[in-house]
mmCIF file of C-alpha atoms in Angstrom:
data_model
loop_
_atom_site.group_PDB
_atom_site.id
_atom_site.type_symbol
_atom_site.label_atom_id
_atom_site.label_comp_id
_atom_site.label_asym_id
_atom_site.label_seq_id
_atom_site.Cartn_x
_atom_site.Cartn_y
_atom_site.Cartn_z
ATOM 1 C CA MET A 1122 -1.133 -39.594 6.961
ATOM 2 C CA ARG A 1123 0.946 -36.518 7.892
ATOM 3 C CA ASN A 1124 4.228 -36.971 9.350
ATOM 4 C CA PRO A 1125 4.728 -34.934 12.264
ATOM 5 C CA ALA A 1126 8.524 -34.447 11.447
ATOM 6 C CA GLU A 1127 8.186 -33.407 8.335
ATOM 7 C CA ILE A 1128 5.768 -30.829 9.154
ATOM 8 C CA ASP A 1129 7.948 -29.302 11.752
ATOM 9 C CA LYS A 1130 10.538 -29.550 9.052
ATOM 10 C CA LEU A 1131 7.847 -27.768 6.688
ATOM 11 C CA TRP A 1132 7.273 -25.147 9.484
ATOM 12 C CA ARG A 1133 10.949 -24.039 10.138
ATOM 13 C CA ALA A 1134 11.592 -23.601 6.344
ATOM 14 C CA ALA A 1135 8.424 -21.741 5.771
ATOM 15 C CA THR A 1136 9.179 -19.706 8.792
ATOM 16 C CA GLU A 1137 12.887 -18.730 8.626
ATOM 17 C CA LEU A 1138 14.323 -19.339 5.343
ATOM 18 C CA TRP A 1139 10.720 -18.555 3.413
ATOM 19 C CA VAL A 1140 11.535 -21.073 0.293
ATOM 20 C CA LEU A 1141 10.562 -24.569 0.680
ATOM 21 C CA VAL A 1142 11.662 -27.958 -1.154
ATOM 22 C CA VAL A 1143 8.884 -30.419 -2.037
ATOM 23 C CA ARG A 1144 8.832 -33.468 -4.001
ATOM 24 C CA THR A 1145 6.216 -33.621 -6.061
ATOM 25 C CA LEU A 1146 6.468 -36.574 -8.482
ATOM 26 C CA LEU A 1147 4.891 -34.583 -11.122
ATOM 27 C CA GLN A 1148 5.497 -35.472 -14.738
ATOM 28 C CA THR A 1149 6.391 -32.004 -16.707
ATOM 29 C CA HIS A 1150 7.289 -33.249 -20.272
ATOM 30 C CA GLY A 1151 3.816 -33.088 -21.502
ATOM 31 C CA MET A 1152 3.577 -29.113 -20.478
ATOM 32 C CA LEU A 1153 6.580 -27.822 -21.788
ATOM 33 C CA GLU A 1154 6.517 -29.850 -25.126
ATOM 34 C CA MET A 1155 2.935 -28.135 -25.614
ATOM 35 C CA SER A 1156 5.265 -24.870 -24.876
ATOM 36 C CA VAL A 1157 7.795 -25.157 -27.062
ATOM 37 C CA GLU A 1158 5.385 -25.855 -30.171
ATOM 38 C CA THR A 1159 3.166 -22.929 -29.027
ATOM 39 C CA MET A 1160 6.199 -20.807 -29.132
ATOM 40 C CA THR A 1161 6.926 -21.128 -32.807
ATOM 41 C CA PHE A 1162 3.898 -19.510 -33.731
ATOM 42 C CA PRO A 1163 4.521 -15.919 -35.252
ATOM 43 C CA LEU A 1164 4.262 -13.589 -32.804
ATOM 44 C CA ALA A 1165 1.061 -12.078 -34.253
ATOM 45 C CA GLU A 1166 -1.182 -15.226 -33.290
ATOM 46 C CA LYS A 1167 0.906 -15.705 -29.600
ATOM 47 C CA CYS A 1168 -0.422 -12.291 -28.846
ATOM 48 C CA GLU A 1169 -3.879 -12.620 -30.222
ATOM 49 C CA GLN A 1170 -5.434 -13.053 -26.558
ATOM 50 C CA GLY A 1171 -2.705 -11.054 -25.000
ATOM 51 C CA ASP A 1172 -4.565 -8.534 -23.225
ATOM 52 C CA GLU A 1173 -7.617 -10.336 -22.753
ATOM 53 C CA GLY A 1174 -9.235 -10.623 -19.243
ATOM 54 C CA ILE A 1175 -6.060 -8.166 -18.117
ATOM 55 C CA SER A 1176 -7.262 -8.143 -14.697
ATOM 56 C CA PHE A 1177 -5.989 -11.527 -14.125
ATOM 57 C CA GLY A 1178 -2.748 -10.949 -16.395
ATOM 58 C CA ARG A 1179 -2.085 -12.474 -19.685
ATOM 59 C CA ALA A 1180 -2.151 -15.576 -21.636
ATOM 60 C CA TYR A 1181 1.067 -14.843 -23.546
ATOM 61 C CA LEU A 1182 3.890 -12.391 -22.804
ATOM 62 C CA ALA A 1183 6.556 -11.342 -24.928
ATOM 63 C CA LEU A 1184 10.476 -10.683 -24.965
ATOM 64 C CA ARG A 1185 11.588 -7.297 -23.492
ATOM 65 C CA ARG A 1186 8.204 -5.985 -22.577
ATOM 66 C CA TYR A 1187 8.948 -5.007 -19.071
ATOM 67 C CA LYS A 1188 11.524 -3.333 -16.891
ATOM 68 C CA ILE A 1189 12.835 -5.680 -14.590
ATOM 69 C CA ASP A 1190 15.103 -3.624 -12.156
ATOM 70 C CA GLU A 1191 16.210 0.141 -11.375
ATOM 71 C CA THR A 1192 18.252 0.308 -14.295
ATOM 72 C CA GLY A 1193 15.633 -0.054 -17.146
ATOM 73 C CA ALA A 1194 16.747 -3.376 -17.884
ATOM 74 C CA LEU A 1195 14.093 -5.713 -20.293
ATOM 75 C CA ASP A 1196 13.689 -8.832 -19.250
ATOM 76 C CA THR A 1197 14.889 -11.610 -21.508
ATOM 77 C CA VAL A 1198 11.899 -14.712 -20.920
ATOM 78 C CA GLU A 1199 9.081 -14.980 -22.768
ATOM 79 C CA PHE A 1200 5.878 -16.998 -21.136
ATOM 80 C CA ILE A 1201 2.672 -18.789 -21.524
ATOM 81 C CA ASN A 1202 -0.070 -18.504 -18.975
ATOM 82 C CA VAL A 1203 -3.165 -20.793 -18.250
ATOM 83 C CA THR A 1204 -5.493 -19.449 -15.455
ATOM 84 C CA SER A 1205 -6.172 -22.582 -13.378
ATOM 85 C CA VAL A 1206 -9.985 -21.343 -13.633
ATOM 86 C CA ASP A 1207 -9.633 -21.938 -17.517
ATOM 87 C CA ALA A 1208 -8.371 -25.561 -17.542
ATOM 88 C CA LEU A 1209 -10.912 -26.624 -14.824
ATOM 89 C CA ALA A 1210 -13.960 -25.300 -16.458
ATOM 90 C CA TRP A 1211 -12.943 -26.087 -20.336
ATOM 91 C CA PRO A 1212 -14.513 -26.098 -22.815
ATOM 92 C CA ASN A 1213 -16.158 -23.043 -21.173
ATOM 93 C CA LYS A 1214 -14.024 -19.672 -21.127
ATOM 94 C CA VAL A 1215 -13.616 -18.229 -17.807
ATOM 95 C CA HIS A 1216 -10.789 -15.750 -18.204
ATOM 96 C CA ARG A 1217 -9.831 -15.812 -21.624
ATOM 97 C CA GLY A 1218 -8.500 -17.882 -24.846
ATOM 98 C CA TYR A 1219 -5.353 -19.538 -25.802
ATOM 99 C CA PRO A 1220 -3.498 -20.164 -29.198
ATOM 100 C CA PRO A 1221 -4.670 -23.404 -30.561
ATOM 101 C CA THR A 1222 -1.733 -25.537 -29.223
ATOM 102 C CA VAL A 1223 -2.837 -25.161 -25.841
ATOM 103 C CA ASN A 1224 -6.583 -25.666 -26.211
ATOM 104 C CA THR A 1225 -5.892 -29.018 -28.016
ATOM 105 C CA GLN A 1226 -4.096 -29.912 -25.220
ATOM 106 C CA MET A 1227 -6.196 -28.726 -22.723
ATOM 107 C CA ASP A 1228 -8.262 -31.909 -21.477
ATOM 108 C CA SER A 1229 -5.216 -34.743 -21.874
ATOM 109 C CA THR A 1230 -2.189 -32.532 -20.782
ATOM 110 C CA VAL A 1231 -2.984 -29.074 -19.456
ATOM 111 C CA LYS A 1232 -5.951 -29.924 -17.016
ATOM 112 C CA PRO A 1233 -4.492 -32.796 -15.301
ATOM 113 C CA VAL A 1234 -0.957 -30.787 -14.574
ATOM 114 C CA VAL A 1235 -2.914 -28.043 -12.973
ATOM 115 C CA GLN A 1236 -4.947 -30.425 -10.780
ATOM 116 C CA LYS A 1237 -2.190 -32.343 -9.565
ATOM 117 C CA LEU A 1238 -0.541 -28.717 -8.567
ATOM 118 C CA LEU A 1239 -3.444 -27.522 -7.018
ATOM 119 C CA ALA A 1240 -3.735 -30.757 -4.770
ATOM 120 C CA VAL A 1241 0.005 -30.378 -3.924
ATOM 121 C CA ASN A 1242 -0.406 -26.435 -3.078
ATOM 122 C CA TYR A 1243 -3.927 -26.853 -1.215
ATOM 123 C CA THR A 1244 -1.720 -29.999 1.158
ATOM 124 C CA LEU A 1245 0.875 -27.310 2.059
ATOM 125 C CA LEU A 1246 -1.607 -24.506 2.552
ATOM 126 C CA ASP A 1247 -3.851 -26.747 4.599
ATOM 127 C CA VAL A 1248 -1.140 -27.895 7.251
ATOM 128 C CA LEU A 1249 0.289 -23.952 7.292
ATOM 129 C CA ARG A 1250 -3.057 -22.838 8.158
ATOM 130 C CA GLU A 1251 -3.339 -25.892 10.785
ATOM 131 C CA ARG A 1252 0.326 -24.444 12.090
ATOM 132 C CA LEU A 1253 -0.862 -20.805 12.545
ATOM 133 C CA GLY A 1254 -3.980 -22.030 14.287
ATOM 134 C CA LEU A 1255 -6.459 -21.183 12.370
ATOM 135 C CA PRO A 1256 -9.856 -22.506 11.534
ATOM 136 C CA LYS A 1257 -10.601 -25.291 8.705
ATOM 137 C CA ASP A 1258 -11.979 -22.847 6.302
ATOM 138 C CA ALA A 1259 -9.912 -19.698 7.055
ATOM 139 C CA LEU A 1260 -7.450 -20.458 3.055
ATOM 140 C CA GLU A 1261 -10.209 -22.311 1.231
ATOM 141 C CA GLN A 1262 -13.166 -19.354 1.820
ATOM 142 C CA ARG A 1263 -10.042 -17.366 -0.499
ATOM 143 C CA HIS A 1264 -9.771 -19.280 -3.310
ATOM 144 C CA PRO A 1265 -12.598 -21.798 -3.529
ATOM 145 C CA LEU A 1266 -12.792 -24.003 -7.368
ATOM 146 C CA ASP A 1267 -15.531 -21.855 -8.464
ATOM 147 C CA GLU A 1268 -14.218 -18.698 -8.313
ATOM 148 C CA PRO A 1269 -12.282 -17.100 -10.829
ATOM 149 C CA THR A 1270 -8.341 -16.572 -8.963
ATOM 150 C CA GLY A 1271 -5.229 -15.257 -10.472
ATOM 151 C CA SER A 1272 -3.732 -19.276 -9.805
ATOM 152 C CA GLU A 1273 -2.007 -20.040 -13.341
ATOM 153 C CA ALA A 1274 0.385 -22.201 -14.805
ATOM 154 C CA ARG A 1275 3.026 -20.580 -16.604
ATOM 155 C CA CYS A 1276 5.535 -22.101 -18.924
ATOM 156 C CA ILE A 1277 8.751 -20.349 -19.161
ATOM 157 C CA GLN A 1278 11.448 -19.870 -22.135
ATOM 158 C CA SER A 1279 14.670 -18.385 -21.762
ATOM 159 C CA GLY A 1280 17.297 -18.167 -25.012
ATOM 160 C CA PRO A 1281 20.983 -19.379 -24.281
ATOM 161 C CA ARG A 1282 22.790 -17.251 -23.144
ATOM 162 C CA PRO A 1283 26.707 -19.222 -23.748
ATOM 163 C CA GLU A 1284 28.722 -16.152 -22.401
ATOM 164 C CA GLY A 1285 27.198 -16.228 -19.096
ATOM 165 C CA ILE A 1286 25.772 -12.686 -17.657
ATOM 166 C CA SER A 1287 26.391 -11.375 -13.838
ATOM 167 C CA GLU A 1288 23.403 -11.762 -11.318
ATOM 168 C CA GLU A 1289 23.342 -8.347 -11.189
ATOM 169 C CA LYS A 1290 21.653 -8.806 -14.784
ATOM 170 C CA ALA A 1291 19.340 -11.377 -13.835
ATOM 171 C CA ALA A 1292 16.801 -12.764 -16.405
ATOM 172 C CA ILE A 1293 14.073 -11.892 -13.645
ATOM 173 C CA GLY A 1294 15.527 -9.198 -11.375
ATOM 174 C CA ALA A 1295 14.934 -9.593 -7.142
ATOM 175 C CA HIS A 1296 10.745 -9.543 -6.766
ATOM 176 C CA THR A 1297 8.960 -11.491 -4.553
ATOM 177 C CA ASP A 1298 5.440 -13.403 -5.629
ATOM 178 C CA PHE A 1299 1.755 -12.388 -5.632
ATOM 179 C CA GLY A 1300 0.136 -15.168 -4.445
ATOM 180 C CA TYR A 1301 0.058 -17.808 -1.947
ATOM 181 C CA LEU A 1302 2.882 -19.826 -2.849
ATOM 182 C CA SER A 1303 4.987 -20.749 -6.257
ATOM 183 C CA LEU A 1304 5.802 -24.403 -7.153
ATOM 184 C CA LEU A 1305 8.655 -24.176 -9.408
ATOM 185 C CA HIS A 1306 9.553 -27.226 -11.991
ATOM 186 C CA ASN A 1307 13.277 -26.507 -13.756
ATOM 187 C CA ARG A 1308 15.259 -28.598 -16.080
ATOM 188 C CA LEU A 1309 18.464 -26.693 -16.393
ATOM 189 C CA GLY A 1310 20.359 -24.820 -13.493
ATOM 190 C CA GLY A 1311 19.957 -20.788 -12.421
ATOM 191 C CA LEU A 1312 16.686 -21.613 -10.547
ATOM 192 C CA GLN A 1313 17.973 -23.672 -7.682
ATOM 193 C CA PRO A 1314 16.983 -26.837 -9.015
ATOM 194 C CA ILE A 1315 16.972 -30.354 -7.195
ATOM 195 C CA PRO A 1316 16.181 -33.441 -9.239
ATOM 196 C CA GLY A 1317 12.657 -34.828 -8.779
ATOM 197 C CA HIS A 1318 11.733 -31.874 -6.631
ATOM 198 C CA ALA A 1319 10.114 -28.318 -6.325
ATOM 199 C CA ILE A 1320 10.817 -25.142 -5.546
ATOM 200 C CA CYS A 1321 7.924 -23.738 -3.390
ATOM 201 C CA ASN A 1322 8.320 -19.675 -2.527
ATOM 202 C CA LEU A 1323 6.298 -18.032 -0.204
ATOM 203 C CA GLY A 1324 4.732 -14.866 -1.816
ATOM 204 C CA ASP A 1325 3.082 -11.923 -0.576
ATOM 205 C CA ALA A 1326 -0.441 -12.629 -0.207
ATOM 206 C CA MET A 1327 0.563 -15.458 2.417
ATOM 207 C CA THR A 1328 2.764 -12.398 3.988
ATOM 208 C CA ILE A 1329 -0.660 -10.469 4.354
ATOM 209 C CA PHE A 1330 -2.785 -13.608 5.395
ATOM 210 C CA SER A 1331 -0.789 -14.646 8.416
ATOM 211 C CA GLY A 1332 0.136 -11.082 9.623
ATOM 212 C CA GLY A 1333 3.660 -11.162 8.886
ATOM 213 C CA MET A 1334 4.366 -14.979 10.662
ATOM 214 C CA LEU A 1335 4.863 -15.956 7.289
ATOM 215 C CA ARG A 1336 7.255 -14.056 5.182
ATOM 216 C CA SER A 1337 7.636 -13.598 0.712
ATOM 217 C CA ASN A 1338 11.033 -14.849 -0.304
ATOM 218 C CA LEU A 1339 12.877 -12.470 -2.173
ATOM 219 C CA HIS A 1340 14.470 -14.529 -5.384
ATOM 220 C CA HIS A 1341 15.498 -13.930 -8.852
ATOM 221 C CA VAL A 1342 16.337 -15.725 -11.833
ATOM 222 C CA VAL A 1343 19.399 -15.877 -13.294
ATOM 223 C CA PRO A 1344 20.466 -17.759 -16.688
ATOM 224 C CA PRO A 1345 21.846 -21.567 -16.756
ATOM 225 C CA PRO A 1346 25.462 -21.575 -15.228
ATOM 226 C CA LYS A 1347 28.271 -22.700 -17.471
ATOM 227 C CA GLU A 1348 27.606 -25.146 -20.179
ATOM 228 C CA GLN A 1349 23.955 -25.232 -19.347
ATOM 229 C CA GLY A 1350 24.281 -21.607 -20.533
ATOM 230 C CA LYS A 1351 24.313 -22.915 -24.305
ATOM 231 C CA TYR A 1352 20.985 -24.231 -24.087
ATOM 232 C CA GLU A 1353 17.110 -23.335 -23.967
ATOM 233 C CA ARG A 1354 15.765 -23.387 -20.501
ATOM 234 C CA TRP A 1355 12.036 -24.244 -20.049
ATOM 235 C CA SER A 1356 10.568 -24.216 -16.457
ATOM 236 C CA LEU A 1357 6.701 -25.027 -15.439
ATOM 237 C CA VAL A 1358 5.695 -22.654 -12.511
ATOM 238 C CA PHE A 1359 2.689 -23.101 -10.660
ATOM 239 C CA PHE A 1360 1.051 -19.903 -8.731
ATOM 240 C CA THR A 1361 -1.415 -20.490 -5.910
ATOM 241 C CA ARG A 1362 -3.052 -16.760 -5.357
ATOM 242 C CA PRO A 1363 -6.509 -16.021 -3.546
ATOM 243 C CA GLY A 1364 -9.897 -15.664 -4.928
ATOM 244 C CA ASN A 1365 -11.706 -12.222 -5.226
ATOM 245 C CA SER A 1366 -11.701 -11.893 -1.696
ATOM 246 C CA PRO A 1367 -10.149 -9.637 1.391
ATOM 247 C CA LEU A 1368 -6.624 -11.059 1.567
ATOM 248 C CA ILE A 1369 -6.160 -11.416 5.242
ATOM 249 C CA ALA A 1370 -7.534 -13.847 7.894
ATOM 250 C CA LYS A 1371 -10.362 -12.406 10.328
ATOM 251 C CA ALA A 1372 -8.369 -13.936 13.096
ATOM 252 C CA ILE A 1373 -4.971 -11.993 12.049
ATOM 253 C CA ALA A 1374 -6.957 -8.747 11.179
ATOM 254 C CA ARG A 1375 -8.195 -8.687 14.949
ATOM 255 C CA LEU A 1376 -4.495 -9.215 15.885
ATOM 256 C CA PHE A 1377 -3.087 -6.375 14.259
ATOM 257 C CA PRO A 1378 -5.868 -3.882 13.825
ATOM 258 C CA GLY A 1379 -5.168 -2.107 10.045
ATOM 259 C CA LYS A 1380 -1.687 -3.496 10.056
ATOM 260 C CA TYR A 1381 -1.811 -5.620 7.288
ATOM 261 C CA ASP A 1382 -5.816 -4.710 5.642
ATOM 262 C CA THR A 1383 -4.586 -4.051 2.182
ATOM 263 C CA GLY A 1384 -8.390 -2.414 1.605
ATOM 264 C CA GLN A 1385 -8.620 -4.303 -1.217
ATOM 265 C CA THR A 1386 -9.786 -7.555 -2.820
ATOM 266 C CA SER A 1387 -6.963 -9.956 -3.877
ATOM 267 C CA LYS A 1388 -8.208 -8.928 -7.308
ATOM 268 C CA GLU A 1389 -8.185 -5.512 -7.281
ATOM 269 C CA TRP A 1390 -4.209 -5.625 -5.890
ATOM 270 C CA PHE A 1391 -3.260 -8.257 -8.417
ATOM 271 C CA ALA A 1392 -4.866 -6.224 -11.093
ATOM 272 C CA ARG A 1393 -2.575 -2.853 -9.773
ATOM 273 C CA GLY A 1394 0.299 -5.193 -9.571
ATOM 274 C CA ILE A 1395 0.418 -6.061 -13.199
ATOM 275 C CA LYS A 1396 0.020 -3.051 -14.376
ATOM 276 C CA ASN A 1397 2.772 -1.411 -12.725
#
């Protein structure tokens, strides 16, 4: 049974702060250990499927591949992406292939984590949908489990920075996320962690879907503070993104004719974003 007082807190956070703190009870150790093993592979092996399925992103992204701010500074992280559709359909392939360290743990580790995070995200989305006064299926229509989406679990590795770094030179510069919600679990500082909880950022798709009533959260990633900067940081983030469908809810589109209509499906919008 849902707690009305907690729902009120969630709604205030979503409409005033655009970021939530969620208790998930998720065990992330297996996913992060799988990522540690994967990152030890030679670069060529990790990149073998790197550009496969580009319309929904890459399985592996290497260090210093993208510019992160207006100065041209390059990123300082690398990560492994596993789409939710690939995890749920395993051993069938929907989007792309993965390094063998990911494949061998897809059933035992990756799939259960994806299922748990989808359940948490869908619960949050349903509460927000209800508060927006939209029909029961308004969000479900945009991310059906049997339709390819950009939803994915991402394991991120950031190297030690014992010398520290200013927020102006963040590991990932100020940005908003593309999708509906992003759930972040983190082991070290620099990503606003709270033990036993995940940070949940609202994304651009939620802004469009809600006609601006909910706003995507501008945030950035800085290295761990002080003594923690001597260690590698491993994080797990799950991005819930819509399927290949129109982004805006029909009820919202009627309220704001043309204002929030991108004229693209979510797949087209996402593909454009990751290529820019």
